[in-house]
Amino acid sequence: MTEDHGLLKRARELDAADQLASFRARFVGHDDATVRSYLDGNSLGRPLQASVERVQELMVHQWGGRLIRGWDETWLQLPKSIGDQLGRVALGAAPGQCIVADSTTVLLYKLARAAIQARPGRNRIVIDRDNFPSDRFIVEGIADECGLGLDWLEPPQDGGVDAELVRSAVGPDTALVLLSHVAYRSGYLADMPAITQAVHDAGALVLWDLCHSVGVIPVELDAWGVDLAVGCSYKYLNGGPGAPAWAYVSAEHQQFRQPIQGWIGSAAPFEMGPGYEPAPGIGRFASGTPPIIGMTAIQDMVDLIGSAGIQNVRDKSVALTEFAVEVTEELLAGYGVVISSPRDPAERGSHITIDHPSFKKVVGRLWDQGIIPDFREPDGLRLGLSPLSTSFEEVYVGVAAIEAELALG
Ligand SMILES: *Cc1c(COP(=O)(O)O)cnc(C)c1O
């Protein structure tokens, strides 16, 4: 390997000038010498030290001390209060439109079914082939279940779905368009306001999956007229493995009916009534008992994003992906590595995907050395950069280690 001291020096200068650099020390493991470069914060964000304390306080004092009284005193409010906090800090959503519940997969099902039912007489769903598996599988299931047809968009592999492509696919039969804001593989950042407008011009509803953008890219769900959105909370929201997801249902659509009619989403759960009457407002999109321990840590990361400022988080994310592109071009292009992500940062989320036929073989060796990107079939390494916990030096160290592995052949 030819250590490129010029790039290392630049990485250190970028870290020294970074206004958000000090946030990194708040994450558990930031000083763990066995993890030299964590490039998978887009898949599982690091825990915050504040969350360790918050979860402990929950277990010892609330659960251990308050026991069943905890539900009335605190826990039953959490799905909506964390939803409101998230809406304010990261989603551009006024209170009463977001709720934490279930997994992204389950919420996709619930909201997609609710949307279909709200557009009677329309029998087609539009989705793209590069969407995340759950998104595709869920609409395939709903199409079977409800006798609907699917219209598949075919975006370019290193890009994604734009408004023109959507306009060419929607029409008077379209009930729902389901898209990811940031494509999980290419990192393409879709133009949410323009696409939402294109869907509405056809009289259809749009459901946005924000798994790869929530907490790292500012959005204005209310101002952009978004109908429905979902996202997970273990990626850039650092809620921990299997932390529950969140749903946004605009105030305008809260009369929609979702299909998993459970007691917690009913109007009067503790009356144990004879029939299902949905709760008014966002509460009806819940189904069963909320996973309280699972959603506890989300609060700390949303607080932290709030104190950093979501636009500052986005600015650092752009700087990190720009640097990752630069280092990749300098160190890896000579080995035939291809960047399969948009070059324009305005069209890119917080990760880049690089492709090379050796990556499948190389990734295990990288993990053994504490260099942790993730692998995506058939030959992609995804470098995910979580702005409050990833340093520029980590980006350099990671890419330099990939070069060293490619040099070994
Ligand atoms: C991570 C991710 C999911 C995950 O769904 P789960 O139900 O939490 O497993 C869904 N959609 C997209 C686009 C994702 O990136």
PDB file of C-alpha atoms and ligand atoms in Angstrom, residues 103-105 132 135 180 184 209 211-212 234-235, ligand 1:
ATOM      1  CA  SER A 103     -41.218  -2.040  12.254  1.00  0.00           C
ATOM      2  CA  THR A 104     -40.875  -0.181   8.968  1.00  0.00           C
ATOM      3  CA  THR A 105     -42.057  -3.291   7.159  1.00  0.00           C
ATOM      4  CA  PHE A 132     -35.721  -2.006  -0.667  1.00  0.00           C
ATOM      5  CA  ASP A 135     -41.105  -2.231   0.103  1.00  0.00           C
ATOM      6  CA  SER A 180     -37.642   5.598  -1.005  1.00  0.00           C
ATOM      7  CA  TYR A 184     -30.610   2.059  -0.164  1.00  0.00           C
ATOM      8  CA  ASP A 209     -39.868   5.526   2.895  1.00  0.00           C
ATOM      9  CA  CYS A 211     -35.247   4.910   6.314  1.00  0.00           C
ATOM     10  CA  HIS A 212     -32.052   6.170   4.703  1.00  0.00           C
ATOM     11  CA  TYR A 234     -31.910   2.276  14.122  1.00  0.00           C
ATOM     12  CA  LYS A 235     -30.004   3.842  11.190  1.00  0.00           C
TER      13      LYS A 235
HETATM   14  C1  LIG B   1     -33.594  -0.396   6.468  1.00  0.00           C
HETATM   15  C2  LIG B   1     -34.768  -0.271   5.576  1.00  0.00           C
HETATM   16  C3  LIG B   1     -35.968  -0.923   5.873  1.00  0.00           C
HETATM   17  C4  LIG B   1     -36.036  -1.828   7.058  1.00  0.00           C
HETATM   18  O1  LIG B   1     -37.282  -2.280   7.407  1.00  0.00           O
HETATM   19  P1  LIG B   1     -37.438  -3.055   8.797  1.00  0.00           P
HETATM   20  O2  LIG B   1     -38.842  -3.403   8.859  1.00  0.00           O
HETATM   21  O3  LIG B   1     -36.966  -2.133   9.872  1.00  0.00           O
HETATM   22  O4  LIG B   1     -36.544  -4.252   8.751  1.00  0.00           O
HETATM   23  C5  LIG B   1     -37.061  -0.689   5.039  1.00  0.00           C
HETATM   24  N1  LIG B   1     -36.957   0.120   3.965  1.00  0.00           N
HETATM   25  C6  LIG B   1     -35.788   0.737   3.651  1.00  0.00           C
HETATM   26  C7  LIG B   1     -35.708   1.633   2.459  1.00  0.00           C
HETATM   27  C8  LIG B   1     -34.665   0.542   4.434  1.00  0.00           C
HETATM   28  O5  LIG B   1     -33.516   1.134   4.130  1.00  0.00           O
END
